[in-house]
Amino acid sequence: PIPSHFSPLSTMSKPGYDLLHHIKLSDFAAAQKQHTVVSVGPADTVEGALKKMAEFHVLSVPVLDKSGAVTGVVDGMDILAFALSVKTGSSLAARALALKPVSEIVDASGRDPMVTLNTHNPVSMAAQIMAGGVHRTPVVDDSDKCQFWFSQSDVVAFINSHLTGNLLALASQTLGQLQLGSQGTLTVGQSAPVLAAMETLQSNGISAVAIVHENGTLAGNFSSADLKGLYAEENPDLSRSVKDYLDTYHPESFNCITARTETTLKDLMKDIVESKVHRVWVLDSDNKPTGVVSLRDIIDCILVTVV
């Protein structure tokens, strides 16, 4: 429940920040502890981490030592960075994934460092960190014992369930009005090799790229979540086309959630929460991708927009 001293009807406020600043992370403890935390040990292999991420449909896993202390986090972008550092497309890639200890690739991408928060911290602090690019953070108690994990998805789901007053007014604006998804987006053709898609992600520091038909219309997306195909073969063939690779290993990537510039932020958040996706592609009248709205974009907008 929102404390009685919080007024969502205050004038010229940052309603998103106001809401999150008056809620502590400890308020999420009971619900979050019901979720099983999928983890790996420092000596587990990169291949093992990738398999767990695919099996449990998570984008990152914490690395826990024998005492249960968190020593780091490994995500799909770290695995991508490592895969591209070896001779991809050869048997060496498969052997490297099977032999490399996961502890050696923690934050290999340099994009998602581990930041620890305390249960006493306000949710606004977590949101500010996540607006800066951190996807998921461990929340510890006063003895530094991890109590649960908190993610960008948790922040957006909470906001989506508390749309009242000025916050509802903010969320009722369109993506065009809020300038969300207007920055343009990179694309890769369906016939391009998987290696090209992987290199596009790494070289541009992004976690997903739009996959398009020959006429430029959206066909799907390729993201770090699609890397599970790397362990499915003894000798991963990264010269195969993106379409063939996704058809074989992750056909769900062709079922994208999309929006238009006239879509409201409220409707977009509803689609994201219900579909459990991490991004929505913005299309023009010809169904060509013109931008993307991520969880990070939503959190940043909610935190800084004045109503």
Short mmCIF file of N, CA and C in Angstrom, two decimals, residues 34-149:
data_model
loop_
_atom_site.label_atom_id
_atom_site.label_comp_id
_atom_site.label_asym_id
_atom_site.label_seq_id
_atom_site.Cartn_x
_atom_site.Cartn_y
_atom_site.Cartn_z
N GLN A 34 9.13 -15.56 -3.16
CA GLN A 34 8.39 -16.70 -3.70
C GLN A 34 9.00 -17.16 -5.03
N HIS A 35 9.85 -16.33 -5.61
CA HIS A 35 10.47 -16.66 -6.88
C HIS A 35 11.81 -17.36 -6.64
N THR A 36 11.99 -18.50 -7.28
CA THR A 36 13.23 -19.23 -7.15
C THR A 36 14.34 -18.49 -7.89
N VAL A 37 15.46 -18.28 -7.20
CA VAL A 37 16.60 -17.62 -7.83
C VAL A 37 17.48 -18.69 -8.49
N VAL A 38 17.58 -18.61 -9.80
CA VAL A 38 18.43 -19.54 -10.55
C VAL A 38 19.85 -19.01 -10.49
N SER A 39 20.78 -19.82 -10.04
CA SER A 39 22.15 -19.35 -9.87
C SER A 39 23.15 -20.37 -10.39
N VAL A 40 24.41 -19.94 -10.48
CA VAL A 40 25.51 -20.83 -10.86
C VAL A 40 26.65 -20.61 -9.88
N GLY A 41 27.58 -21.57 -9.86
CA GLY A 41 28.77 -21.44 -9.03
C GLY A 41 29.93 -20.90 -9.84
N PRO A 42 30.95 -20.36 -9.19
CA PRO A 42 32.09 -19.79 -9.91
C PRO A 42 32.78 -20.77 -10.86
N ALA A 43 32.77 -22.07 -10.50
CA ALA A 43 33.45 -23.06 -11.33
C ALA A 43 32.58 -23.63 -12.43
N ASP A 44 31.28 -23.32 -12.41
CA ASP A 44 30.39 -23.79 -13.48
C ASP A 44 30.84 -23.19 -14.80
N THR A 45 30.54 -23.89 -15.88
CA THR A 45 30.99 -23.42 -17.19
C THR A 45 30.03 -22.40 -17.80
N VAL A 46 30.54 -21.68 -18.78
CA VAL A 46 29.70 -20.74 -19.52
C VAL A 46 28.54 -21.48 -20.19
N GLU A 47 28.83 -22.66 -20.73
CA GLU A 47 27.79 -23.46 -21.35
C GLU A 47 26.70 -23.81 -20.33
N GLY A 48 27.12 -24.16 -19.11
CA GLY A 48 26.14 -24.50 -18.08
C GLY A 48 25.27 -23.32 -17.72
N ALA A 49 25.87 -22.14 -17.64
CA ALA A 49 25.10 -20.93 -17.34
C ALA A 49 24.10 -20.64 -18.45
N LEU A 50 24.55 -20.80 -19.69
CA LEU A 50 23.68 -20.55 -20.84
C LEU A 50 22.50 -21.52 -20.85
N LYS A 51 22.76 -22.77 -20.51
CA LYS A 51 21.68 -23.76 -20.46
C LYS A 51 20.65 -23.40 -19.39
N LYS A 52 21.13 -22.97 -18.22
CA LYS A 52 20.20 -22.59 -17.15
C LYS A 52 19.37 -21.39 -17.54
N MET A 53 19.99 -20.41 -18.17
CA MET A 53 19.27 -19.22 -18.59
C MET A 53 18.17 -19.58 -19.60
N ALA A 54 18.49 -20.51 -20.49
CA ALA A 54 17.51 -20.94 -21.48
C ALA A 54 16.39 -21.76 -20.84
N GLU A 55 16.76 -22.66 -19.93
CA GLU A 55 15.78 -23.53 -19.29
C GLU A 55 14.77 -22.76 -18.45
N PHE A 56 15.26 -21.75 -17.71
CA PHE A 56 14.39 -21.01 -16.80
C PHE A 56 13.93 -19.66 -17.36
N HIS A 57 14.27 -19.42 -18.63
CA HIS A 57 13.81 -18.20 -19.33
C HIS A 57 14.21 -16.93 -18.57
N VAL A 58 15.47 -16.88 -18.17
CA VAL A 58 15.99 -15.68 -17.51
C VAL A 58 17.14 -15.13 -18.36
N LEU A 59 17.41 -13.84 -18.21
CA LEU A 59 18.43 -13.19 -19.02
C LEU A 59 19.76 -13.05 -18.30
N SER A 60 19.78 -13.39 -17.01
CA SER A 60 21.02 -13.32 -16.24
C SER A 60 20.95 -14.29 -15.07
N VAL A 61 22.12 -14.64 -14.55
CA VAL A 61 22.17 -15.52 -13.37
C VAL A 61 23.24 -15.00 -12.42
N PRO A 62 22.95 -15.00 -11.11
CA PRO A 62 23.97 -14.62 -10.14
C PRO A 62 24.98 -15.75 -9.96
N VAL A 63 26.20 -15.36 -9.67
CA VAL A 63 27.26 -16.33 -9.38
C VAL A 63 27.44 -16.35 -7.87
N LEU A 64 27.17 -17.50 -7.24
CA LEU A 64 27.23 -17.62 -5.78
C LEU A 64 28.41 -18.50 -5.37
N ASP A 65 29.15 -18.08 -4.34
CA ASP A 65 30.22 -18.92 -3.83
C ASP A 65 29.63 -19.98 -2.89
N LYS A 66 30.49 -20.78 -2.26
CA LYS A 66 30.01 -21.89 -1.44
C LYS A 66 29.20 -21.43 -0.23
N SER A 67 29.43 -20.21 0.23
CA SER A 67 28.69 -19.70 1.38
C SER A 67 27.34 -19.08 0.97
N GLY A 68 27.13 -19.01 -0.34
CA GLY A 68 25.89 -18.42 -0.83
C GLY A 68 26.00 -16.94 -1.10
N ALA A 69 27.20 -16.38 -0.92
CA ALA A 69 27.40 -14.95 -1.17
C ALA A 69 27.46 -14.69 -2.68
N VAL A 70 26.90 -13.58 -3.08
CA VAL A 70 26.90 -13.21 -4.50
C VAL A 70 28.25 -12.60 -4.86
N THR A 71 28.92 -13.20 -5.84
CA THR A 71 30.23 -12.69 -6.27
C THR A 71 30.15 -11.96 -7.60
N GLY A 72 29.01 -12.04 -8.26
CA GLY A 72 28.85 -11.36 -9.54
C GLY A 72 27.59 -11.81 -10.24
N VAL A 73 27.37 -11.26 -11.41
CA VAL A 73 26.22 -11.62 -12.24
C VAL A 73 26.70 -11.82 -13.67
N VAL A 74 26.20 -12.85 -14.31
CA VAL A 74 26.51 -13.11 -15.72
C VAL A 74 25.22 -13.02 -16.52
N ASP A 75 25.24 -12.25 -17.61
CA ASP A 75 24.05 -12.16 -18.44
C ASP A 75 24.38 -12.53 -19.88
N GLY A 76 23.36 -12.48 -20.73
CA GLY A 76 23.53 -12.87 -22.12
C GLY A 76 24.57 -12.05 -22.86
N MET A 77 24.67 -10.78 -22.52
CA MET A 77 25.64 -9.92 -23.19
C MET A 77 27.08 -10.30 -22.82
N ASP A 78 27.28 -10.78 -21.59
CA ASP A 78 28.61 -11.25 -21.18
C ASP A 78 28.99 -12.49 -22.00
N ILE A 79 28.01 -13.39 -22.16
CA ILE A 79 28.26 -14.61 -22.94
C ILE A 79 28.50 -14.26 -24.39
N LEU A 80 27.75 -13.29 -24.90
CA LEU A 80 27.95 -12.83 -26.28
C LEU A 80 29.36 -12.29 -26.46
N ALA A 81 29.81 -11.45 -25.53
CA ALA A 81 31.15 -10.88 -25.62
C ALA A 81 32.21 -11.97 -25.62
N PHE A 82 32.02 -12.98 -24.77
CA PHE A 82 32.98 -14.07 -24.71
C PHE A 82 32.96 -14.90 -26.00
N ALA A 83 31.75 -15.20 -26.50
CA ALA A 83 31.64 -16.01 -27.71
C ALA A 83 32.33 -15.33 -28.89
N LEU A 84 32.23 -14.00 -28.95
CA LEU A 84 32.86 -13.27 -30.06
C LEU A 84 34.36 -13.10 -29.87
N SER A 85 34.84 -13.36 -28.65
CA SER A 85 36.28 -13.21 -28.39
C SER A 85 37.07 -14.44 -28.83
N VAL A 86 36.35 -15.55 -29.06
CA VAL A 86 37.01 -16.77 -29.54
C VAL A 86 36.70 -16.93 -31.02
N LYS A 87 37.24 -17.96 -31.62
CA LYS A 87 37.05 -18.14 -33.07
C LYS A 87 35.67 -18.72 -33.34
N THR A 88 34.67 -17.84 -33.37
CA THR A 88 33.31 -18.28 -33.59
C THR A 88 33.17 -18.97 -34.94
N GLY A 89 32.24 -19.92 -34.96
CA GLY A 89 31.99 -20.64 -36.20
C GLY A 89 32.89 -21.86 -36.33
N SER A 90 33.75 -22.10 -35.37
CA SER A 90 34.62 -23.27 -35.42
C SER A 90 34.40 -24.12 -34.17
N SER A 91 35.04 -25.28 -34.13
CA SER A 91 34.88 -26.16 -32.98
C SER A 91 35.45 -25.51 -31.72
N LEU A 92 36.33 -24.54 -31.86
CA LEU A 92 36.90 -23.87 -30.71
C LEU A 92 35.85 -23.13 -29.91
N ALA A 93 34.84 -22.59 -30.59
CA ALA A 93 33.77 -21.88 -29.90
C ALA A 93 33.03 -22.80 -28.95
N ALA A 94 32.68 -23.99 -29.45
CA ALA A 94 31.96 -24.95 -28.61
C ALA A 94 32.80 -25.39 -27.42
N ARG A 95 34.09 -25.66 -27.67
CA ARG A 95 34.97 -26.09 -26.58
C ARG A 95 35.14 -24.97 -25.55
N ALA A 96 35.25 -23.74 -26.03
CA ALA A 96 35.43 -22.61 -25.12
C ALA A 96 34.23 -22.46 -24.20
N LEU A 97 33.02 -22.57 -24.74
CA LEU A 97 31.81 -22.46 -23.93
C LEU A 97 31.74 -23.59 -22.91
N ALA A 98 32.21 -24.78 -23.30
CA ALA A 98 32.11 -25.95 -22.43
C ALA A 98 33.17 -25.96 -21.34
N LEU A 99 34.27 -25.23 -21.52
CA LEU A 99 35.38 -25.30 -20.59
C LEU A 99 35.58 -24.04 -19.74
N LYS A 100 35.15 -22.90 -20.22
CA LYS A 100 35.43 -21.63 -19.54
C LYS A 100 34.63 -21.51 -18.25
N PRO A 101 35.29 -21.27 -17.10
CA PRO A 101 34.55 -21.04 -15.84
C PRO A 101 33.76 -19.75 -15.93
N VAL A 102 32.55 -19.78 -15.46
CA VAL A 102 31.68 -18.61 -15.58
C VAL A 102 32.22 -17.43 -14.79
N SER A 103 32.98 -17.70 -13.74
CA SER A 103 33.54 -16.62 -12.93
C SER A 103 34.47 -15.71 -13.73
N GLU A 104 35.00 -16.22 -14.83
CA GLU A 104 35.96 -15.46 -15.63
C GLU A 104 35.30 -14.56 -16.67
N ILE A 105 33.98 -14.64 -16.80
CA ILE A 105 33.33 -13.76 -17.78
C ILE A 105 32.31 -12.83 -17.11
N VAL A 106 32.36 -12.73 -15.78
CA VAL A 106 31.46 -11.81 -15.08
C VAL A 106 31.68 -10.39 -15.60
N ASP A 107 30.62 -9.78 -16.08
CA ASP A 107 30.65 -8.43 -16.65
C ASP A 107 31.65 -8.30 -17.80
N ALA A 108 31.78 -9.37 -18.60
CA ALA A 108 32.68 -9.33 -19.75
C ALA A 108 32.25 -8.27 -20.76
N SER A 109 30.97 -7.96 -20.79
CA SER A 109 30.47 -6.97 -21.74
C SER A 109 30.70 -5.54 -21.24
N GLY A 110 30.89 -5.39 -19.92
CA GLY A 110 31.07 -4.07 -19.34
C GLY A 110 29.80 -3.24 -19.34
N ARG A 111 28.64 -3.89 -19.55
CA ARG A 111 27.39 -3.16 -19.71
C ARG A 111 26.46 -3.25 -18.50
N ASP A 112 26.63 -4.26 -17.67
CA ASP A 112 25.65 -4.48 -16.61
C ASP A 112 26.34 -4.91 -15.32
N PRO A 113 27.09 -4.01 -14.70
CA PRO A 113 27.81 -4.37 -13.47
C PRO A 113 26.86 -4.65 -12.32
N MET A 114 27.32 -5.46 -11.37
CA MET A 114 26.47 -5.77 -10.23
C MET A 114 26.46 -4.61 -9.25
N VAL A 115 25.27 -4.18 -8.88
CA VAL A 115 25.09 -3.14 -7.87
C VAL A 115 24.18 -3.72 -6.79
N THR A 116 24.63 -3.68 -5.55
CA THR A 116 23.87 -4.24 -4.44
C THR A 116 23.08 -3.15 -3.72
N LEU A 117 21.82 -3.45 -3.40
CA LEU A 117 20.96 -2.51 -2.67
C LEU A 117 20.53 -3.13 -1.35
N ASN A 118 20.14 -2.28 -0.42
CA ASN A 118 19.68 -2.73 0.89
C ASN A 118 18.15 -2.68 0.95
N THR A 119 17.57 -3.54 1.77
CA THR A 119 16.11 -3.58 1.87
C THR A 119 15.53 -2.25 2.35
N HIS A 120 16.35 -1.42 3.02
CA HIS A 120 15.86 -0.13 3.51
C HIS A 120 15.83 0.94 2.42
N ASN A 121 16.49 0.67 1.29
CA ASN A 121 16.55 1.66 0.23
C ASN A 121 15.19 1.86 -0.43
N PRO A 122 14.87 3.09 -0.85
CA PRO A 122 13.61 3.31 -1.57
C PRO A 122 13.70 2.71 -2.97
N VAL A 123 12.55 2.36 -3.53
CA VAL A 123 12.51 1.79 -4.87
C VAL A 123 13.04 2.79 -5.89
N SER A 124 12.92 4.08 -5.59
CA SER A 124 13.44 5.10 -6.51
C SER A 124 14.94 4.94 -6.74
N MET A 125 15.66 4.48 -5.71
CA MET A 125 17.10 4.28 -5.86
C MET A 125 17.37 3.14 -6.84
N ALA A 126 16.62 2.05 -6.70
CA ALA A 126 16.75 0.94 -7.65
C ALA A 126 16.41 1.39 -9.06
N ALA A 127 15.34 2.18 -9.17
CA ALA A 127 14.90 2.65 -10.49
C ALA A 127 15.95 3.53 -11.14
N GLN A 128 16.58 4.40 -10.37
CA GLN A 128 17.61 5.28 -10.92
C GLN A 128 18.80 4.47 -11.43
N ILE A 129 19.18 3.43 -10.69
CA ILE A 129 20.27 2.57 -11.11
C ILE A 129 19.90 1.84 -12.39
N MET A 130 18.65 1.37 -12.47
CA MET A 130 18.20 0.63 -13.64
C MET A 130 18.01 1.53 -14.86
N ALA A 131 17.66 2.78 -14.61
CA ALA A 131 17.57 3.74 -15.72
C ALA A 131 18.96 3.99 -16.31
N GLY A 132 19.98 3.69 -15.52
CA GLY A 132 21.36 3.83 -15.99
C GLY A 132 21.87 2.61 -16.72
N GLY A 133 21.06 1.54 -16.77
CA GLY A 133 21.45 0.37 -17.55
C GLY A 133 21.53 -0.94 -16.80
N VAL A 134 21.52 -0.92 -15.46
CA VAL A 134 21.56 -2.17 -14.69
C VAL A 134 20.20 -2.85 -14.80
N HIS A 135 20.20 -4.13 -15.16
CA HIS A 135 18.94 -4.85 -15.39
C HIS A 135 18.36 -5.48 -14.13
N ARG A 136 19.24 -5.90 -13.22
CA ARG A 136 18.80 -6.71 -12.09
C ARG A 136 19.78 -6.54 -10.96
N THR A 137 19.28 -6.43 -9.73
CA THR A 137 20.20 -6.20 -8.60
C THR A 137 19.81 -7.05 -7.40
N PRO A 138 20.81 -7.55 -6.65
CA PRO A 138 20.51 -8.26 -5.41
C PRO A 138 20.16 -7.27 -4.32
N VAL A 139 19.19 -7.62 -3.50
CA VAL A 139 18.79 -6.77 -2.37
C VAL A 139 19.18 -7.52 -1.10
N VAL A 140 20.01 -6.88 -0.26
CA VAL A 140 20.55 -7.54 0.93
C VAL A 140 20.00 -6.91 2.20
N ASP A 141 20.09 -7.65 3.30
CA ASP A 141 19.68 -7.10 4.59
C ASP A 141 20.89 -6.46 5.27
N ASP A 142 20.75 -6.08 6.53
CA ASP A 142 21.83 -5.37 7.22
C ASP A 142 23.07 -6.23 7.47
N SER A 143 22.91 -7.55 7.34
CA SER A 143 24.06 -8.45 7.50
C SER A 143 24.66 -8.83 6.14
N ASP A 144 24.21 -8.11 5.09
CA ASP A 144 24.69 -8.33 3.72
C ASP A 144 24.29 -9.67 3.14
N LYS A 145 23.26 -10.29 3.71
CA LYS A 145 22.75 -11.53 3.15
C LYS A 145 21.69 -11.22 2.11
N CYS A 146 21.83 -11.83 0.95
CA CYS A 146 20.89 -11.56 -0.14
C CYS A 146 19.49 -12.07 0.22
N GLN A 147 18.51 -11.19 0.14
CA GLN A 147 17.13 -11.55 0.47
C GLN A 147 16.32 -11.88 -0.77
N PHE A 148 16.53 -11.13 -1.84
CA PHE A 148 15.83 -11.39 -3.10
C PHE A 148 16.48 -10.56 -4.20
N TRP A 149 16.01 -10.77 -5.41
CA TRP A 149 16.50 -10.02 -6.56
C TRP A 149 15.40 -9.11 -7.08
#
